[in-house]
């Protein structure tokens, strides 16, 4: 077995109470309470990994798993709760820091598509419903951009999870009706923008008018206008409202752009909860553009997300 020793860590496993673990080394990142609370709210025993511990001078130093122990402590309500630990007895402080700094260097993160398909195989309801809804329009959730494919999977899941099945259904119906399945019309920015319109304006948004007005402008032209307004899906949403309103002189049938910026750009969830769009003055728009960040688009790099 000696010929394989180079490939097998010299470790042993113990269950150690959380109160006997130390995880405040200088090389570690600050704890994220938001992450801990979120993970605790969705706690799954089978997702808990062994904590990596360096035992030096009789003290158990955690160098991988500091969030794990805090999640378990929160869920169990006690720091007496033990966790499985992979214990190294031959590390110095500098070696721990080096391992911590490079532990994710060669780890390949799962893509949104890979996670989605794993959820399908697991029979998870949300992903099954999203897949079935997409396929009901003769479209397909895919990792490859092509006619009939939707690659912005995170956007699909966000709309479904945050706003529900009927919102996602209407979003797909409006996009297909306006751009007839153009593969570029299923970008994350465009789907999120249409979702914003659906949620903010509700029945004020006339589906047939949307299809007629937005269908008359190409995705390329819409994208150019959106990017001149602001980055992210909110720029697309405002560009859509401008095209929808056209040159109407009266307020009848117009969608007030200010409603997109109700109170703050983060207030869309409150709009849903209240079921009534906020009424705000148009002079709030520029201030909202300047002062707020479109939280939905923090991770968007470009229109072809994923």
mmCIF file of C-alpha atoms in Angstrom:
data_model
loop_
_atom_site.group_PDB
_atom_site.id
_atom_site.type_symbol
_atom_site.label_atom_id
_atom_site.label_comp_id
_atom_site.label_asym_id
_atom_site.label_seq_id
_atom_site.Cartn_x
_atom_site.Cartn_y
_atom_site.Cartn_z
ATOM 1 C CA UNK A 1 0.000 0.000 0.000
ATOM 2 C CA UNK A 2 3.051 2.274 0.438
ATOM 3 C CA UNK A 3 3.188 3.016 -3.288
ATOM 4 C CA UNK A 4 -0.200 4.730 -2.972
ATOM 5 C CA UNK A 5 0.525 6.738 0.167
ATOM 6 C CA UNK A 6 1.435 9.829 -1.864
ATOM 7 C CA UNK A 7 -2.146 9.942 -3.162
ATOM 8 C CA UNK A 8 -3.976 9.287 0.112
ATOM 9 C CA UNK A 9 -4.154 12.041 2.792
ATOM 10 C CA UNK A 10 -2.782 11.033 6.162
ATOM 11 C CA UNK A 11 -5.944 11.859 8.088
ATOM 12 C CA UNK A 12 -8.402 10.334 10.512
ATOM 13 C CA UNK A 13 -12.036 11.110 11.245
ATOM 14 C CA UNK A 14 -13.595 12.143 14.533
ATOM 15 C CA UNK A 15 -16.881 13.605 15.672
ATOM 16 C CA UNK A 16 -16.010 16.829 17.478
ATOM 17 C CA UNK A 17 -18.490 19.169 19.233
ATOM 18 C CA UNK A 18 -18.667 22.536 17.491
ATOM 19 C CA UNK A 19 -17.693 24.320 20.730
ATOM 20 C CA UNK A 20 -14.296 22.584 20.536
ATOM 21 C CA UNK A 21 -13.524 23.881 17.047
ATOM 22 C CA UNK A 22 -11.683 27.142 16.324
ATOM 23 C CA UNK A 23 -12.239 28.953 13.034
ATOM 24 C CA UNK A 24 -10.981 32.501 13.401
ATOM 25 C CA UNK A 25 -7.659 32.305 11.586
ATOM 26 C CA UNK A 26 -6.534 35.472 9.835
ATOM 27 C CA UNK A 27 -6.481 33.838 6.383
ATOM 28 C CA UNK A 28 -10.163 32.953 6.522
ATOM 29 C CA UNK A 29 -12.929 35.088 5.075
ATOM 30 C CA UNK A 30 -15.528 36.757 7.259
ATOM 31 C CA UNK A 31 -18.590 34.686 8.044
ATOM 32 C CA UNK A 32 -21.609 35.485 5.894
ATOM 33 C CA UNK A 33 -24.662 35.540 8.136
ATOM 34 C CA UNK A 34 -26.920 35.778 5.087
ATOM 35 C CA UNK A 35 -25.425 32.554 3.693
ATOM 36 C CA UNK A 36 -25.695 30.801 7.059
ATOM 37 C CA UNK A 37 -29.349 31.788 7.484
ATOM 38 C CA UNK A 38 -30.207 30.816 3.914
ATOM 39 C CA UNK A 39 -28.529 27.413 4.192
ATOM 40 C CA UNK A 40 -30.081 26.788 7.605
ATOM 41 C CA UNK A 41 -33.531 27.517 6.192
ATOM 42 C CA UNK A 42 -32.939 24.785 3.595
ATOM 43 C CA UNK A 43 -30.954 22.421 5.804
ATOM 44 C CA UNK A 44 -30.307 18.993 4.344
ATOM 45 C CA UNK A 45 -28.295 16.506 6.384
ATOM 46 C CA UNK A 46 -27.030 14.844 3.218
ATOM 47 C CA UNK A 47 -25.449 18.075 2.020
ATOM 48 C CA UNK A 48 -23.179 18.382 5.066
ATOM 49 C CA UNK A 49 -19.523 17.733 4.221
ATOM 50 C CA UNK A 50 -16.811 16.725 6.718
ATOM 51 C CA UNK A 51 -15.043 19.721 8.212
ATOM 52 C CA UNK A 52 -11.300 19.896 7.577
ATOM 53 C CA UNK A 53 -9.378 20.396 10.800
ATOM 54 C CA UNK A 54 -5.716 20.963 11.547
ATOM 55 C CA UNK A 55 -4.855 19.791 15.044
ATOM 56 C CA UNK A 56 -1.960 21.899 16.321
ATOM 57 C CA UNK A 57 -0.855 22.022 19.934
ATOM 58 C CA UNK A 58 -4.011 20.195 20.965
ATOM 59 C CA UNK A 59 -6.315 22.817 19.340
ATOM 60 C CA UNK A 60 -8.690 21.952 16.484
ATOM 61 C CA UNK A 61 -8.318 24.668 13.844
ATOM 62 C CA UNK A 62 -10.948 24.607 11.082
ATOM 63 C CA UNK A 63 -9.426 25.532 7.726
ATOM 64 C CA UNK A 64 -12.325 24.381 5.554
ATOM 65 C CA UNK A 65 -15.886 24.316 6.833
ATOM 66 C CA UNK A 66 -16.331 27.347 9.044
ATOM 67 C CA UNK A 67 -19.749 28.064 7.521
ATOM 68 C CA UNK A 68 -20.736 24.411 7.841
ATOM 69 C CA UNK A 69 -20.244 24.379 11.594
ATOM 70 C CA UNK A 70 -22.193 27.623 12.027
ATOM 71 C CA UNK A 71 -25.092 26.260 9.950
ATOM 72 C CA UNK A 72 -25.242 23.078 12.025
ATOM 73 C CA UNK A 73 -25.028 25.085 15.249
ATOM 74 C CA UNK A 74 -27.889 27.315 14.138
ATOM 75 C CA UNK A 75 -30.136 24.469 13.016
ATOM 76 C CA UNK A 76 -29.439 22.286 16.066
ATOM 77 C CA UNK A 77 -29.604 25.193 18.491
ATOM 78 C CA UNK A 78 -26.444 24.082 20.297
ATOM 79 C CA UNK A 79 -22.690 24.320 19.937
ATOM 80 C CA UNK A 80 -22.482 20.976 21.732
ATOM 81 C CA UNK A 81 -23.595 19.362 18.468
ATOM 82 C CA UNK A 82 -20.785 17.256 16.984
ATOM 83 C CA UNK A 83 -19.744 17.323 13.345
ATOM 84 C CA UNK A 84 -17.604 14.865 11.431
ATOM 85 C CA UNK A 85 -14.087 16.218 11.044
ATOM 86 C CA UNK A 86 -11.249 15.164 8.751
ATOM 87 C CA UNK A 87 -8.242 15.753 10.984
ATOM 88 C CA UNK A 88 -4.711 16.543 9.827
ATOM 89 C CA UNK A 89 -1.996 16.241 12.463
ATOM 90 C CA UNK A 90 0.956 17.381 10.344
ATOM 91 C CA UNK A 91 0.057 20.894 9.167
ATOM 92 C CA UNK A 92 1.548 24.206 10.200
ATOM 93 C CA UNK A 93 -0.300 27.529 10.069
ATOM 94 C CA UNK A 94 1.279 28.530 6.734
ATOM 95 C CA UNK A 95 0.359 25.207 5.133
ATOM 96 C CA UNK A 96 -3.258 25.606 6.300
ATOM 97 C CA UNK A 97 -3.395 29.066 4.758
ATOM 98 C CA UNK A 98 -1.951 27.742 1.496
ATOM 99 C CA UNK A 99 -4.551 24.948 1.355
ATOM 100 C CA UNK A 100 -7.334 27.426 2.107
ATOM 101 C CA UNK A 101 -6.140 29.826 -0.604
ATOM 102 C CA UNK A 102 -5.918 27.164 -3.300
ATOM 103 C CA UNK A 103 -8.633 24.665 -2.395
ATOM 104 C CA UNK A 104 -11.001 25.871 -5.112
ATOM 105 C CA UNK A 105 -8.332 26.526 -7.735
ATOM 106 C CA UNK A 106 -8.962 23.383 -9.766
ATOM 107 C CA UNK A 107 -12.568 22.710 -8.817
ATOM 108 C CA UNK A 108 -14.963 22.908 -11.754
ATOM 109 C CA UNK A 109 -18.206 24.528 -10.716
ATOM 110 C CA UNK A 110 -21.444 22.990 -11.917
ATOM 111 C CA UNK A 111 -23.187 24.947 -14.654
ATOM 112 C CA UNK A 112 -26.787 26.050 -14.245
ATOM 113 C CA UNK A 113 -27.772 23.484 -16.878
ATOM 114 C CA UNK A 114 -25.996 20.646 -15.054
ATOM 115 C CA UNK A 115 -27.712 21.578 -11.791
ATOM 116 C CA UNK A 116 -31.072 21.866 -13.561
ATOM 117 C CA UNK A 117 -30.759 18.435 -15.162
ATOM 118 C CA UNK A 118 -29.646 16.859 -11.879
ATOM 119 C CA UNK A 119 -32.811 18.281 -10.305
ATOM 120 C CA UNK A 120 -34.813 16.755 -13.142
ATOM 121 C CA UNK A 121 -33.240 13.354 -12.470
ATOM 122 C CA UNK A 122 -34.009 13.802 -8.769
ATOM 123 C CA UNK A 123 -37.658 14.420 -9.651
ATOM 124 C CA UNK A 124 -37.768 17.873 -8.040
ATOM 125 C CA UNK A 125 -41.085 19.570 -8.716
ATOM 126 C CA UNK A 126 -39.899 23.092 -9.620
ATOM 127 C CA UNK A 127 -37.550 21.970 -12.373
ATOM 128 C CA UNK A 128 -40.040 19.432 -13.715
ATOM 129 C CA UNK A 129 -42.735 22.115 -13.946
ATOM 130 C CA UNK A 130 -40.355 24.558 -15.643
ATOM 131 C CA UNK A 131 -39.255 21.906 -18.159
ATOM 132 C CA UNK A 132 -42.830 20.894 -18.938
ATOM 133 C CA UNK A 133 -43.914 24.522 -19.342
ATOM 134 C CA UNK A 134 -41.022 25.295 -21.691
ATOM 135 C CA UNK A 135 -41.671 22.154 -23.734
ATOM 136 C CA UNK A 136 -45.377 23.002 -23.996
ATOM 137 C CA UNK A 137 -44.250 25.863 -26.269
ATOM 138 C CA UNK A 138 -42.128 23.470 -28.346
ATOM 139 C CA UNK A 139 -38.993 24.906 -26.758
ATOM 140 C CA UNK A 140 -36.222 23.154 -24.856
ATOM 141 C CA UNK A 141 -34.061 23.946 -21.832
ATOM 142 C CA UNK A 142 -30.524 23.542 -23.113
ATOM 143 C CA UNK A 143 -26.884 24.393 -22.518
ATOM 144 C CA UNK A 144 -26.383 25.233 -26.209
ATOM 145 C CA UNK A 145 -27.739 28.352 -27.873
ATOM 146 C CA UNK A 146 -29.838 27.428 -30.901
ATOM 147 C CA UNK A 147 -33.311 28.078 -32.316
ATOM 148 C CA UNK A 148 -35.890 26.681 -29.923
ATOM 149 C CA UNK A 149 -33.455 26.487 -27.006
ATOM 150 C CA UNK A 150 -33.513 28.478 -23.770
ATOM 151 C CA UNK A 151 -30.067 28.703 -22.168
ATOM 152 C CA UNK A 152 -30.727 31.371 -19.502
ATOM 153 C CA UNK A 153 -31.714 28.731 -16.983
ATOM 154 C CA UNK A 154 -31.077 30.832 -13.891
ATOM 155 C CA UNK A 155 -33.514 33.416 -15.240
ATOM 156 C CA UNK A 156 -36.169 30.746 -15.803
ATOM 157 C CA UNK A 157 -35.760 29.475 -12.260
ATOM 158 C CA UNK A 158 -35.697 32.959 -10.738
ATOM 159 C CA UNK A 159 -38.949 33.981 -12.444
ATOM 160 C CA UNK A 160 -40.642 30.701 -11.516
ATOM 161 C CA UNK A 161 -39.441 30.702 -7.906
ATOM 162 C CA UNK A 162 -40.019 34.384 -7.171
ATOM 163 C CA UNK A 163 -43.107 35.141 -9.228
ATOM 164 C CA UNK A 164 -44.734 31.788 -9.923
ATOM 165 C CA UNK A 165 -45.836 29.482 -12.700
ATOM 166 C CA UNK A 166 -48.400 31.835 -14.245
ATOM 167 C CA UNK A 167 -45.923 34.696 -14.496
ATOM 168 C CA UNK A 168 -43.359 32.504 -16.268
ATOM 169 C CA UNK A 169 -46.074 31.179 -18.555
ATOM 170 C CA UNK A 170 -47.104 34.696 -19.547
ATOM 171 C CA UNK A 171 -43.483 35.755 -20.023
ATOM 172 C CA UNK A 172 -42.855 32.915 -22.465
ATOM 173 C CA UNK A 173 -46.138 33.578 -24.274
ATOM 174 C CA UNK A 174 -45.348 37.288 -24.703
ATOM 175 C CA UNK A 175 -41.797 36.674 -25.924
ATOM 176 C CA UNK A 176 -42.888 34.032 -28.416
ATOM 177 C CA UNK A 177 -45.761 36.205 -29.617
ATOM 178 C CA UNK A 178 -43.530 39.237 -30.132
ATOM 179 C CA UNK A 179 -40.370 37.695 -31.586
ATOM 180 C CA UNK A 180 -41.632 34.340 -32.871
ATOM 181 C CA UNK A 181 -39.035 32.236 -31.101
ATOM 182 C CA UNK A 182 -35.949 34.248 -32.050
ATOM 183 C CA UNK A 183 -33.200 32.537 -30.019
ATOM 184 C CA UNK A 184 -31.862 35.923 -28.859
ATOM 185 C CA UNK A 185 -35.237 36.787 -27.344
ATOM 186 C CA UNK A 186 -34.698 34.227 -24.569
ATOM 187 C CA UNK A 187 -31.721 35.976 -22.990
ATOM 188 C CA UNK A 188 -31.742 36.470 -19.228
ATOM 189 C CA UNK A 189 -32.129 40.247 -19.556
ATOM 190 C CA UNK A 190 -35.139 40.022 -21.832
ATOM 191 C CA UNK A 191 -36.961 37.346 -19.836
ATOM 192 C CA UNK A 192 -36.387 39.228 -16.588
ATOM 193 C CA UNK A 193 -37.486 42.486 -18.207
ATOM 194 C CA UNK A 194 -40.749 40.976 -19.458
ATOM 195 C CA UNK A 195 -41.298 39.483 -15.991
ATOM 196 C CA UNK A 196 -40.897 42.964 -14.484
ATOM 197 C CA UNK A 197 -43.543 44.320 -16.842
ATOM 198 C CA UNK A 198 -45.909 41.454 -16.056
ATOM 199 C CA UNK A 199 -45.528 41.927 -12.302
ATOM 200 C CA UNK A 200 -45.524 45.724 -12.163
ATOM 201 C CA UNK A 201 -48.292 46.419 -14.657
ATOM 202 C CA UNK A 202 -50.468 43.307 -14.356
ATOM 203 C CA UNK A 203 -53.675 43.707 -16.359
ATOM 204 C CA UNK A 204 -52.622 47.184 -17.493
ATOM 205 C CA UNK A 205 -50.255 45.401 -19.877
ATOM 206 C CA UNK A 206 -52.216 44.382 -22.954
ATOM 207 C CA UNK A 207 -50.725 41.172 -24.312
ATOM 208 C CA UNK A 208 -51.795 41.750 -27.901
ATOM 209 C CA UNK A 209 -50.506 45.321 -27.846
ATOM 210 C CA UNK A 210 -47.195 44.091 -26.451
ATOM 211 C CA UNK A 211 -46.844 41.503 -29.211
ATOM 212 C CA UNK A 212 -47.710 44.055 -31.892
ATOM 213 C CA UNK A 213 -45.514 46.909 -30.663
ATOM 214 C CA UNK A 214 -42.488 44.920 -29.499
ATOM 215 C CA UNK A 215 -42.705 42.515 -32.425
ATOM 216 C CA UNK A 216 -42.125 45.478 -34.743
ATOM 217 C CA UNK A 217 -38.640 46.061 -33.303
ATOM 218 C CA UNK A 218 -35.735 43.636 -33.613
ATOM 219 C CA UNK A 219 -33.971 42.220 -30.588
ATOM 220 C CA UNK A 220 -30.765 43.891 -31.752
ATOM 221 C CA UNK A 221 -32.413 47.301 -31.891
ATOM 222 C CA UNK A 222 -34.145 46.772 -28.550
ATOM 223 C CA UNK A 223 -30.821 45.784 -26.953
ATOM 224 C CA UNK A 224 -29.127 48.895 -28.313
ATOM 225 C CA UNK A 225 -31.834 51.132 -26.857
ATOM 226 C CA UNK A 226 -31.804 49.286 -23.530
ATOM 227 C CA UNK A 227 -28.053 49.654 -23.081
ATOM 228 C CA UNK A 228 -28.291 53.400 -23.728
ATOM 229 C CA UNK A 229 -30.792 53.656 -20.860
ATOM 230 C CA UNK A 230 -29.000 51.568 -18.222
ATOM 231 C CA UNK A 231 -27.355 48.192 -17.818
ATOM 232 C CA UNK A 232 -29.246 45.066 -16.843
ATOM 233 C CA UNK A 233 -32.811 43.935 -17.232
ATOM 234 C CA UNK A 234 -34.311 47.192 -15.982
ATOM 235 C CA UNK A 235 -32.870 48.974 -19.007
ATOM 236 C CA UNK A 236 -34.616 46.418 -21.209
ATOM 237 C CA UNK A 237 -37.844 46.826 -19.257
ATOM 238 C CA UNK A 238 -37.834 50.597 -19.766
ATOM 239 C CA UNK A 239 -36.974 50.219 -23.456
ATOM 240 C CA UNK A 240 -39.951 47.853 -23.804
ATOM 241 C CA UNK A 241 -42.280 50.324 -22.114
ATOM 242 C CA UNK A 242 -41.081 53.095 -24.441
ATOM 243 C CA UNK A 243 -41.796 50.936 -27.502
ATOM 244 C CA UNK A 244 -45.132 49.793 -26.064
ATOM 245 C CA UNK A 245 -46.287 53.364 -25.425
ATOM 246 C CA UNK A 246 -45.175 54.579 -28.839
ATOM 247 C CA UNK A 247 -46.246 58.128 -29.643
ATOM 248 C CA UNK A 248 -49.476 58.169 -27.673
ATOM 249 C CA UNK A 249 -50.374 61.697 -26.629
ATOM 250 C CA UNK A 250 -52.953 60.721 -24.029
ATOM 251 C CA UNK A 251 -52.519 58.702 -20.862
ATOM 252 C CA UNK A 252 -55.106 56.135 -21.984
ATOM 253 C CA UNK A 253 -53.408 52.779 -22.439
ATOM 254 C CA UNK A 254 -49.971 54.103 -21.544
ATOM 255 C CA UNK A 255 -47.743 52.334 -19.055
ATOM 256 C CA UNK A 256 -46.172 54.870 -16.650
ATOM 257 C CA UNK A 257 -42.430 54.276 -16.718
ATOM 258 C CA UNK A 258 -42.203 55.571 -13.160
ATOM 259 C CA UNK A 259 -43.947 52.429 -11.939
ATOM 260 C CA UNK A 260 -40.826 50.448 -12.833
ATOM 261 C CA UNK A 261 -39.001 52.492 -10.196
ATOM 262 C CA UNK A 262 -41.652 52.312 -7.486
ATOM 263 C CA UNK A 263 -40.075 53.452 -4.204
ATOM 264 C CA UNK A 264 -36.907 51.592 -5.100
ATOM 265 C CA UNK A 265 -35.795 49.126 -7.697
ATOM 266 C CA UNK A 266 -35.885 46.417 -5.040
ATOM 267 C CA UNK A 267 -39.605 46.916 -4.370
ATOM 268 C CA UNK A 268 -40.954 44.510 -6.990
ATOM 269 C CA UNK A 269 -41.447 41.813 -4.374
ATOM 270 C CA UNK A 270 -43.563 44.254 -2.378
ATOM 271 C CA UNK A 271 -45.554 44.985 -5.523
ATOM 272 C CA UNK A 272 -46.397 41.301 -5.783
ATOM 273 C CA UNK A 273 -47.332 41.025 -2.119
ATOM 274 C CA UNK A 274 -49.657 44.023 -2.358
ATOM 275 C CA UNK A 275 -51.033 42.927 -5.756
ATOM 276 C CA UNK A 276 -51.337 46.606 -6.711
ATOM 277 C CA UNK A 277 -48.655 48.563 -8.592
ATOM 278 C CA UNK A 278 -47.307 51.542 -6.680
ATOM 279 C CA UNK A 279 -48.236 55.006 -7.862
ATOM 280 C CA UNK A 280 -45.199 57.273 -8.001
ATOM 281 C CA UNK A 281 -44.376 60.488 -9.817
ATOM 282 C CA UNK A 282 -42.231 60.502 -12.936
ATOM 283 C CA UNK A 283 -39.643 62.687 -11.202
ATOM 284 C CA UNK A 284 -38.613 59.692 -9.091
ATOM 285 C CA UNK A 285 -37.264 57.861 -12.123
ATOM 286 C CA UNK A 286 -33.922 59.629 -12.512
ATOM 287 C CA UNK A 287 -33.228 59.489 -8.782
ATOM 288 C CA UNK A 288 -34.012 55.784 -8.735
ATOM 289 C CA UNK A 289 -31.699 55.195 -11.666
ATOM 290 C CA UNK A 290 -28.902 56.970 -9.848
ATOM 291 C CA UNK A 291 -29.365 55.724 -6.302
ATOM 292 C CA UNK A 292 -30.478 52.122 -6.654
ATOM 293 C CA UNK A 293 -29.029 48.906 -8.053
ATOM 294 C CA UNK A 294 -31.055 46.380 -9.992
ATOM 295 C CA UNK A 295 -30.625 43.444 -7.620
ATOM 296 C CA UNK A 296 -31.818 40.901 -10.188
ATOM 297 C CA UNK A 297 -28.875 41.624 -12.474
ATOM 298 C CA UNK A 298 -25.935 41.372 -10.078
ATOM 299 C CA UNK A 299 -24.661 38.236 -11.780
ATOM 300 C CA UNK A 300 -25.427 39.126 -15.382
ATOM 301 C CA UNK A 301 -22.400 39.672 -17.556
ATOM 302 C CA UNK A 302 -24.150 39.929 -20.886
ATOM 303 C CA UNK A 303 -27.342 39.046 -22.677
ATOM 304 C CA UNK A 304 -26.291 35.446 -23.241
ATOM 305 C CA UNK A 305 -26.066 34.434 -19.618
ATOM 306 C CA UNK A 306 -25.150 30.788 -19.322
#
